[in-house]
Amino acid sequence: MTVMGVSKFERFFRAAASLDVDRNDLKRYGDFVDAKLYDLLVVGQASAKANGRDTVEPWDLPITKGLQECIHRFRRLDEEVELKPILEQLATHPPLDRTPTQEAEERYPEIIGGLSVALAETFKIMYPDVKNPQTSHWEGVTAVFDRLL
């Protein structure tokens, strides 16, 4: 990620949850985003298959009410941080049995943004006094998402 990208990433987490993240957190964040987007796509693929379609439509992705609210908060935050162009670079996925439609793929950056807001807010819920998340904090927060998504 470019220096500008790192700077925006840091600004985003400060704005979303008053967290100070650094370059070391970028790898963890990238791994988190990759894993959670893939998890959503796997469930979306199963939905498409169950409905007899060869493509994954946006409505196949299991976007919960809470995640939808985080997507809305991301949109408001992104107006000041402008992270969406960077998230477009992160919005990749391995090949699936069912191909996502272009409309579904166009939603990835905002879904990732919503996941990012949810991630930042979960740090603050689980560890209210933490300013700079450490490995143990990342492991705890990631374990929660692994069970819920």
mmCIF file of C-alpha atoms in Angstrom:
data_model
loop_
_atom_site.group_PDB
_atom_site.id
_atom_site.type_symbol
_atom_site.label_atom_id
_atom_site.label_comp_id
_atom_site.label_asym_id
_atom_site.label_seq_id
_atom_site.Cartn_x
_atom_site.Cartn_y
_atom_site.Cartn_z
ATOM 1 C CA MET A 1 0.000 0.000 0.000
ATOM 2 C CA THR A 2 1.264 3.456 -0.835
ATOM 3 C CA VAL A 3 2.212 5.994 1.828
ATOM 4 C CA MET A 4 -0.967 7.901 0.940
ATOM 5 C CA GLY A 5 -2.958 4.688 1.438
ATOM 6 C CA VAL A 6 -1.394 4.063 4.837
ATOM 7 C CA SER A 7 -2.195 7.630 5.861
ATOM 8 C CA LYS A 8 -5.846 7.279 4.818
ATOM 9 C CA PHE A 9 -6.093 3.922 6.559
ATOM 10 C CA GLU A 10 -4.789 5.523 9.771
ATOM 11 C CA ARG A 11 -7.197 8.485 9.425
ATOM 12 C CA PHE A 12 -10.107 6.143 8.846
ATOM 13 C CA PHE A 13 -9.540 4.184 12.057
ATOM 14 C CA ARG A 14 -9.068 7.397 14.041
ATOM 15 C CA ALA A 15 -12.331 8.781 12.664
ATOM 16 C CA ALA A 16 -14.269 5.509 13.029
ATOM 17 C CA ALA A 17 -13.224 4.570 16.572
ATOM 18 C CA SER A 18 -10.394 6.784 17.867
ATOM 19 C CA LEU A 19 -7.897 3.994 17.213
ATOM 20 C CA ASP A 20 -4.244 4.497 16.353
ATOM 21 C CA VAL A 21 -3.232 1.837 13.876
ATOM 22 C CA ASP A 22 0.101 1.557 12.113
ATOM 23 C CA ARG A 23 1.785 -0.241 9.257
ATOM 24 C CA ASN A 24 1.933 -3.470 11.271
ATOM 25 C CA ASP A 25 -1.857 -3.474 11.441
ATOM 26 C CA LEU A 26 -2.198 -3.237 7.644
ATOM 27 C CA LYS A 27 -1.365 -6.914 7.139
ATOM 28 C CA ARG A 28 -3.880 -7.961 9.786
ATOM 29 C CA TYR A 29 -6.475 -5.658 8.291
ATOM 30 C CA GLY A 30 -5.845 -6.999 4.769
ATOM 31 C CA ASP A 31 -6.141 -10.579 6.002
ATOM 32 C CA PHE A 32 -9.374 -9.709 7.827
ATOM 33 C CA VAL A 33 -10.910 -8.051 4.748
ATOM 34 C CA ASP A 34 -9.907 -10.939 2.464
ATOM 35 C CA ALA A 35 -11.324 -13.561 4.829
ATOM 36 C CA LYS A 36 -14.621 -11.809 5.529
ATOM 37 C CA LEU A 37 -15.317 -10.882 1.902
ATOM 38 C CA TYR A 38 -14.615 -14.489 0.944
ATOM 39 C CA ASP A 39 -16.951 -15.739 3.709
ATOM 40 C CA LEU A 40 -19.752 -13.501 2.425
ATOM 41 C CA LEU A 41 -19.144 -14.718 -1.139
ATOM 42 C CA VAL A 42 -19.218 -18.389 -0.119
ATOM 43 C CA VAL A 43 -22.639 -17.899 1.464
ATOM 44 C CA GLY A 44 -23.764 -15.840 -1.533
ATOM 45 C CA GLN A 45 -22.624 -18.620 -3.836
ATOM 46 C CA ALA A 46 -24.668 -21.158 -1.853
ATOM 47 C CA SER A 47 -27.719 -18.896 -2.140
ATOM 48 C CA ALA A 48 -27.266 -18.556 -5.907
ATOM 49 C CA LYS A 49 -26.880 -22.307 -6.256
ATOM 50 C CA ALA A 50 -29.983 -22.967 -4.131
ATOM 51 C CA ASN A 51 -31.932 -20.629 -6.400
ATOM 52 C CA GLY A 52 -30.683 -22.322 -9.575
ATOM 53 C CA ARG A 53 -28.507 -19.463 -10.788
ATOM 54 C CA ASP A 54 -24.974 -19.543 -12.183
ATOM 55 C CA THR A 55 -24.185 -16.041 -10.941
ATOM 56 C CA VAL A 56 -24.077 -14.422 -7.515
ATOM 57 C CA GLU A 57 -26.355 -11.399 -7.354
ATOM 58 C CA PRO A 58 -26.036 -8.610 -4.757
ATOM 59 C CA TRP A 59 -29.086 -9.926 -2.885
ATOM 60 C CA ASP A 60 -27.347 -13.308 -2.465
ATOM 61 C CA LEU A 61 -24.729 -11.738 -0.184
ATOM 62 C CA PRO A 62 -25.729 -12.096 3.485
ATOM 63 C CA ILE A 63 -25.749 -8.417 4.422
ATOM 64 C CA THR A 64 -27.283 -8.185 7.878
ATOM 65 C CA LYS A 65 -29.067 -5.145 9.273
ATOM 66 C CA GLY A 66 -26.020 -4.356 11.420
ATOM 67 C CA LEU A 67 -23.625 -4.604 8.494
ATOM 68 C CA GLN A 68 -25.954 -2.449 6.369
ATOM 69 C CA GLU A 69 -25.875 0.224 9.092
ATOM 70 C CA CYS A 70 -22.065 0.050 9.134
ATOM 71 C CA ILE A 71 -22.055 0.488 5.340
ATOM 72 C CA HIS A 72 -24.105 3.663 5.790
ATOM 73 C CA ARG A 73 -21.679 4.926 8.460
ATOM 74 C CA PHE A 74 -18.787 4.091 6.126
ATOM 75 C CA ARG A 75 -20.337 6.217 3.376
ATOM 76 C CA ARG A 76 -20.497 9.205 5.731
ATOM 77 C CA LEU A 77 -16.925 8.642 6.972
ATOM 78 C CA ASP A 78 -15.623 8.114 3.462
ATOM 79 C CA GLU A 79 -16.677 11.619 2.469
ATOM 80 C CA GLU A 80 -13.881 12.961 4.681
ATOM 81 C CA VAL A 81 -11.342 10.119 4.477
ATOM 82 C CA GLU A 82 -11.775 9.039 0.819
ATOM 83 C CA LEU A 83 -10.803 5.433 1.468
ATOM 84 C CA LYS A 84 -13.088 3.876 -1.164
ATOM 85 C CA PRO A 85 -10.498 4.003 -4.019
ATOM 86 C CA ILE A 86 -8.072 2.033 -1.848
ATOM 87 C CA LEU A 87 -10.767 -0.474 -0.895
ATOM 88 C CA GLU A 88 -11.442 -1.083 -4.584
ATOM 89 C CA GLN A 89 -7.899 -2.482 -4.798
ATOM 90 C CA LEU A 90 -8.592 -4.799 -1.844
ATOM 91 C CA ALA A 91 -11.874 -6.052 -3.309
ATOM 92 C CA THR A 92 -10.540 -9.212 -4.900
ATOM 93 C CA HIS A 93 -11.576 -12.779 -4.398
ATOM 94 C CA PRO A 94 -10.479 -16.245 -5.465
ATOM 95 C CA PRO A 95 -12.437 -18.018 -8.205
ATOM 96 C CA LEU A 96 -15.796 -19.376 -7.109
ATOM 97 C CA ASP A 97 -18.151 -21.997 -8.537
ATOM 98 C CA ARG A 98 -20.642 -19.209 -9.239
ATOM 99 C CA THR A 99 -19.413 -15.957 -10.775
ATOM 100 C CA PRO A 100 -20.469 -12.725 -9.053
ATOM 101 C CA THR A 101 -22.260 -10.299 -11.354
ATOM 102 C CA GLN A 102 -20.712 -6.918 -12.069
ATOM 103 C CA GLU A 103 -23.401 -5.333 -9.871
ATOM 104 C CA ALA A 104 -22.368 -7.583 -6.958
ATOM 105 C CA GLU A 105 -18.672 -6.809 -7.510
ATOM 106 C CA GLU A 106 -19.363 -3.072 -7.595
ATOM 107 C CA ARG A 107 -20.700 -3.349 -4.033
ATOM 108 C CA TYR A 108 -17.465 -4.876 -2.667
ATOM 109 C CA PRO A 109 -15.728 -1.609 -1.702
ATOM 110 C CA GLU A 110 -18.698 -0.424 0.349
ATOM 111 C CA ILE A 111 -19.152 -3.873 1.899
ATOM 112 C CA ILE A 112 -15.471 -3.835 2.855
ATOM 113 C CA GLY A 113 -15.963 -0.311 4.173
ATOM 114 C CA GLY A 114 -18.884 -1.492 6.287
ATOM 115 C CA LEU A 115 -16.833 -4.411 7.573
ATOM 116 C CA SER A 116 -14.059 -1.931 8.390
ATOM 117 C CA VAL A 117 -16.419 0.257 10.418
ATOM 118 C CA ALA A 118 -17.758 -2.818 12.203
ATOM 119 C CA LEU A 119 -14.186 -3.940 12.906
ATOM 120 C CA ALA A 120 -13.166 -0.573 14.361
ATOM 121 C CA GLU A 121 -16.313 -0.319 16.474
ATOM 122 C CA THR A 122 -15.867 -3.879 17.745
ATOM 123 C CA PHE A 123 -12.381 -2.991 18.993
ATOM 124 C CA LYS A 124 -13.942 -0.188 21.039
ATOM 125 C CA ILE A 125 -16.740 -2.404 22.373
ATOM 126 C CA MET A 126 -14.428 -5.244 23.388
ATOM 127 C CA TYR A 127 -11.466 -3.115 24.479
ATOM 128 C CA PRO A 128 -12.799 0.372 25.346
ATOM 129 C CA ASP A 129 -9.475 1.675 26.692
ATOM 130 C CA VAL A 130 -7.309 0.472 23.803
ATOM 131 C CA LYS A 131 -5.841 3.132 21.542
ATOM 132 C CA ASN A 132 -3.349 1.019 19.588
ATOM 133 C CA PRO A 133 -4.616 -2.553 19.040
ATOM 134 C CA GLN A 134 -2.076 -5.298 19.612
ATOM 135 C CA THR A 135 -2.003 -8.886 18.326
ATOM 136 C CA SER A 136 -4.180 -10.195 21.168
ATOM 137 C CA HIS A 137 -6.809 -7.533 20.440
ATOM 138 C CA TRP A 138 -6.843 -8.411 16.744
ATOM 139 C CA GLU A 139 -7.186 -12.099 17.607
ATOM 140 C CA GLY A 140 -10.143 -11.424 19.909
ATOM 141 C CA VAL A 141 -11.991 -9.213 17.465
ATOM 142 C CA THR A 142 -11.314 -11.537 14.542
ATOM 143 C CA ALA A 143 -12.625 -14.508 16.560
ATOM 144 C CA VAL A 144 -15.932 -12.675 17.054
ATOM 145 C CA PHE A 145 -16.290 -12.026 13.311
ATOM 146 C CA ASP A 146 -15.345 -15.618 12.500
ATOM 147 C CA ARG A 147 -18.282 -16.802 14.572
ATOM 148 C CA LEU A 148 -20.773 -14.267 13.262
ATOM 149 C CA LEU A 149 -19.944 -14.056 9.538
#
